[in-house]
PDB file of C-alpha atoms in Angstrom:
ATOM      1  CA  MET A   1      32.847  -8.998 -47.208  1.00  0.00           C
ATOM      2  CA  LYS A   2      34.959 -11.186 -49.287  1.00  0.00           C
ATOM      3  CA  THR A   3      36.876 -14.053 -47.804  1.00  0.00           C
ATOM      4  CA  ASP A   4      40.643 -14.483 -47.850  1.00  0.00           C
ATOM      5  CA  LEU A   5      40.274 -17.151 -50.470  1.00  0.00           C
ATOM      6  CA  GLU A   6      38.076 -15.000 -52.689  1.00  0.00           C
ATOM      7  CA  LEU A   7      40.533 -12.210 -52.445  1.00  0.00           C
ATOM      8  CA  ALA A   8      43.493 -14.482 -53.238  1.00  0.00           C
ATOM      9  CA  LEU A   9      41.674 -15.969 -56.258  1.00  0.00           C
ATOM     10  CA  GLU A  10      40.806 -12.469 -57.615  1.00  0.00           C
ATOM     11  CA  CYS A  11      44.505 -11.464 -57.080  1.00  0.00           C
ATOM     12  CA  VAL A  12      45.745 -14.476 -59.149  1.00  0.00           C
ATOM     13  CA  ILE A  13      43.460 -13.464 -62.001  1.00  0.00           C
ATOM     14  CA  ASN A  14      44.386  -9.862 -61.926  1.00  0.00           C
ATOM     15  CA  ILE A  15      48.164 -10.556 -61.798  1.00  0.00           C
ATOM     16  CA  TYR A  16      47.767 -12.914 -64.727  1.00  0.00           C
ATOM     17  CA  HIS A  17      46.023 -10.238 -66.714  1.00  0.00           C
ATOM     18  CA  GLN A  18      48.686  -7.605 -65.861  1.00  0.00           C
ATOM     19  CA  TYR A  19      51.332  -9.727 -67.624  1.00  0.00           C
ATOM     20  CA  ALA A  20      49.240 -11.476 -70.297  1.00  0.00           C
ATOM     21  CA  VAL A  21      48.311  -8.119 -71.877  1.00  0.00           C
ATOM     22  CA  LYS A  22      51.821  -6.735 -72.231  1.00  0.00           C
ATOM     23  CA  ARG A  23      53.410  -8.047 -75.446  1.00  0.00           C
ATOM     24  CA  PRO A  24      51.335  -8.743 -77.533  1.00  0.00           C
ATOM     25  CA  ILE A  25      47.876  -8.048 -76.095  1.00  0.00           C
ATOM     26  CA  ASP A  26      46.484 -11.522 -76.304  1.00  0.00           C
ATOM     27  CA  ASP A  27      45.500 -12.947 -72.902  1.00  0.00           C
ATOM     28  CA  TYR A  28      48.381 -15.426 -73.029  1.00  0.00           C
ATOM     29  CA  LEU A  29      51.686 -15.468 -71.243  1.00  0.00           C
ATOM     30  CA  SER A  30      54.872 -15.796 -73.243  1.00  0.00           C
ATOM     31  CA  LYS A  31      57.841 -17.459 -71.579  1.00  0.00           C
ATOM     32  CA  ASP A  32      59.311 -13.986 -70.838  1.00  0.00           C
ATOM     33  CA  GLU A  33      56.099 -12.661 -69.410  1.00  0.00           C
ATOM     34  CA  PHE A  34      55.685 -15.805 -67.325  1.00  0.00           C
ATOM     35  CA  SER A  35      59.351 -15.539 -66.022  1.00  0.00           C
ATOM     36  CA  GLU A  36      58.854 -11.815 -65.297  1.00  0.00           C
ATOM     37  CA  LEU A  37      55.622 -12.539 -63.375  1.00  0.00           C
ATOM     38  CA  LEU A  38      57.119 -15.117 -61.123  1.00  0.00           C
ATOM     39  CA  LYS A  39      60.447 -13.173 -60.599  1.00  0.00           C
ATOM     40  CA  LYS A  40      58.605  -9.940 -59.696  1.00  0.00           C
ATOM     41  CA  ASP A  41      55.382 -11.138 -58.050  1.00  0.00           C
ATOM     42  CA  ALA A  42      56.420 -14.410 -56.479  1.00  0.00           C
ATOM     43  CA  GLN A  43      60.118 -14.169 -55.917  1.00  0.00           C
ATOM     44  CA  PRO A  44      60.383 -15.088 -52.182  1.00  0.00           C
ATOM     45  CA  PHE A  45      57.686 -17.876 -52.611  1.00  0.00           C
ATOM     46  CA  LEU A  46      59.452 -19.086 -55.672  1.00  0.00           C
ATOM     47  CA  HIS A  47      62.832 -19.163 -53.981  1.00  0.00           C
ATOM     48  CA  ASN A  48      61.460 -21.161 -51.041  1.00  0.00           C
ATOM     49  CA  THR A  49      59.709 -23.773 -53.223  1.00  0.00           C
ATOM     50  CA  MET A  50      62.536 -24.396 -55.715  1.00  0.00           C
ATOM     51  CA  PRO A  51      64.171 -27.816 -55.591  1.00  0.00           C
ATOM     52  CA  PRO A  52      67.677 -27.828 -54.079  1.00  0.00           C
ATOM     53  CA  ASN A  53      70.542 -27.085 -56.428  1.00  0.00           C
ATOM     54  CA  THR A  54      68.234 -25.474 -59.004  1.00  0.00           C
ATOM     55  CA  THR A  55      68.484 -21.966 -60.284  1.00  0.00           C
ATOM     56  CA  VAL A  56      65.493 -19.670 -60.568  1.00  0.00           C
ATOM     57  CA  ASP A  57      65.699 -19.751 -64.318  1.00  0.00           C
ATOM     58  CA  GLU A  58      66.008 -23.497 -64.403  1.00  0.00           C
ATOM     59  CA  TYR A  59      62.926 -23.805 -62.103  1.00  0.00           C
ATOM     60  CA  ILE A  60      60.905 -21.381 -64.146  1.00  0.00           C
ATOM     61  CA  ASN A  61      61.867 -23.234 -67.401  1.00  0.00           C
ATOM     62  CA  LYS A  62      60.867 -26.517 -65.820  1.00  0.00           C
ATOM     63  CA  LEU A  63      57.478 -25.052 -64.642  1.00  0.00           C
ATOM     64  CA  TYR A  64      56.838 -23.437 -68.059  1.00  0.00           C
ATOM     65  CA  ALA A  65      57.636 -26.691 -69.944  1.00  0.00           C
ATOM     66  CA  LYS A  66      55.223 -28.745 -67.694  1.00  0.00           C
ATOM     67  CA  ALA A  67      52.460 -26.127 -67.965  1.00  0.00           C
ATOM     68  CA  ASP A  68      52.639 -25.593 -71.796  1.00  0.00           C
ATOM     69  CA  GLY A  69      50.460 -28.632 -72.367  1.00  0.00           C
ATOM     70  CA  ASN A  70      49.732 -27.942 -76.012  1.00  0.00           C
ATOM     71  CA  HIS A  71      53.435 -26.936 -76.683  1.00  0.00           C
ATOM     72  CA  ASP A  72      52.397 -23.699 -78.485  1.00  0.00           C
ATOM     73  CA  GLY A  73      55.082 -21.633 -76.632  1.00  0.00           C
ATOM     74  CA  ARG A  74      52.646 -19.527 -74.651  1.00  0.00           C
ATOM     75  CA  LEU A  75      50.465 -20.257 -71.611  1.00  0.00           C
ATOM     76  CA  LYS A  76      46.673 -19.716 -71.551  1.00  0.00           C
ATOM     77  CA  PHE A  77      45.046 -19.121 -68.162  1.00  0.00           C
ATOM     78  CA  THR A  78      44.296 -22.772 -67.455  1.00  0.00           C
ATOM     79  CA  GLU A  79      47.909 -23.683 -68.240  1.00  0.00           C
ATOM     80  CA  PHE A  80      49.041 -20.863 -65.834  1.00  0.00           C
ATOM     81  CA  LEU A  81      46.820 -22.411 -63.202  1.00  0.00           C
ATOM     82  CA  THR A  82      48.570 -25.762 -63.784  1.00  0.00           C
ATOM     83  CA  THR A  83      51.850 -24.054 -62.955  1.00  0.00           C
ATOM     84  CA  LEU A  84      50.444 -22.467 -59.754  1.00  0.00           C
ATOM     85  CA  ASN A  85      49.164 -25.875 -58.765  1.00  0.00           C
ATOM     86  CA  LEU A  86      52.662 -27.384 -59.070  1.00  0.00           C
ATOM     87  CA  ILE A  87      54.113 -24.568 -56.971  1.00  0.00           C
ATOM     88  CA  PHE A  88      51.354 -24.855 -54.344  1.00  0.00           C
ATOM     89  CA  ILE A  89      51.765 -28.660 -54.125  1.00  0.00           C
ATOM     90  CA  ASP A  90      55.533 -28.222 -53.663  1.00  0.00           C
ATOM     91  CA  ALA A  91      55.090 -25.618 -51.003  1.00  0.00           C
ATOM     92  CA  HIS A  92      52.498 -27.641 -49.215  1.00  0.00           C
ATOM     93  CA  ASN A  93      54.755 -30.744 -49.181  1.00  0.00           C
ATOM     94  CA  ARG A  94      57.669 -28.730 -47.890  1.00  0.00           C
ATOM     95  CA  SER A  95      55.446 -27.410 -45.035  1.00  0.00           C
ATOM     96  CA  HIS A  96      55.061 -30.880 -43.661  1.00  0.00           C
ATOM     97  CA  GLY A  97      57.733 -32.550 -41.581  1.00  0.00           C
ATOM     98  CA  ARG A  98      60.664 -30.564 -42.665  1.00  0.00           C
ATOM     99  CA  GLY A  99      60.366 -27.493 -40.536  1.00  0.00           C
ATOM    100  CA  HIS A 100      60.729 -25.494 -43.739  1.00  0.00           C
ATOM    101  CA  ASP A 101      59.371 -21.930 -43.535  1.00  0.00           C
ATOM    102  CA  HIS A 102      57.965 -20.552 -46.748  1.00  0.00           C
ATOM    103  CA  GLY A 103      59.761 -17.364 -46.068  1.00  0.00           C
ATOM    104  CA  HIS A 104      56.716 -15.242 -45.079  1.00  0.00           C
ATOM    105  CA  GLY A 105      56.031 -16.586 -41.549  1.00  0.00           C
ATOM    106  CA  HIS A 106      52.707 -18.008 -42.509  1.00  0.00           C
ATOM    107  CA  GLY A 107      51.127 -21.350 -41.853  1.00  0.00           C
ATOM    108  CA  HIS A 108      47.746 -23.002 -41.884  1.00  0.00           C
ATOM    109  CA  ASP A 109      45.585 -25.426 -39.954  1.00  0.00           C
ATOM    110  CA  HIS A 110      45.124 -28.580 -41.943  1.00  0.00           C
ATOM    111  CA  GLY A 111      42.561 -30.053 -39.696  1.00  0.00           C
ATOM    112  CA  HIS A 112      44.562 -33.111 -39.069  1.00  0.00           C
ATOM    113  CA  GLY A 113      46.313 -32.536 -35.689  1.00  0.00           C
ATOM    114  CA  HIS A 114      48.745 -29.762 -36.388  1.00  0.00           C
ATOM    115  CA  SER A 115      48.694 -26.249 -37.598  1.00  0.00           C
ATOM    116  CA  HIS A 116      50.898 -23.523 -39.007  1.00  0.00           C
ATOM    117  CA  ASP A 117      50.085 -19.986 -37.853  1.00  0.00           C
ATOM    118  CA  HIS A 118      49.565 -17.613 -40.700  1.00  0.00           C
ATOM    119  CA  GLY A 119      49.721 -14.611 -38.388  1.00  0.00           C
ATOM    120  CA  HIS A 120      46.252 -13.578 -39.304  1.00  0.00           C
ATOM    121  CA  GLY A 121      44.696 -14.650 -35.957  1.00  0.00           C
ATOM    122  CA  PRO A 122      41.200 -16.120 -35.618  1.00  0.00           C
ATOM    123  CA  ARG A 123      38.642 -15.052 -38.171  1.00  0.00           C
ATOM    124  CA  ASN A 124      35.635 -13.152 -36.815  1.00  0.00           C
TER     125      ASN A 124
END
């Protein structure tokens, strides 16, 4: 049986491929494909990790610009992972000390004296 992490990692790869093969079929994300992916598949998470006074499009443009390391106007998979990393770090930082809910009622045990309940209950 696969772990939650394994399933999550497979899901990231599958979602990337769903968008990267749209227009053209090239295993890269254009800016439009990247924007569509985040707006359709990560909208609540995206909204809850955006900096204050920032629109969704501004946040997506900022993430895209940071991720497009070689400035070729498209994201390869490793650049896409860089973007997810930025979002994850922001979400993790916001989960500490601010009482900020990610919008999905989940949390996690960090192993350092406090926990956030993900609603999954104990693993068997």
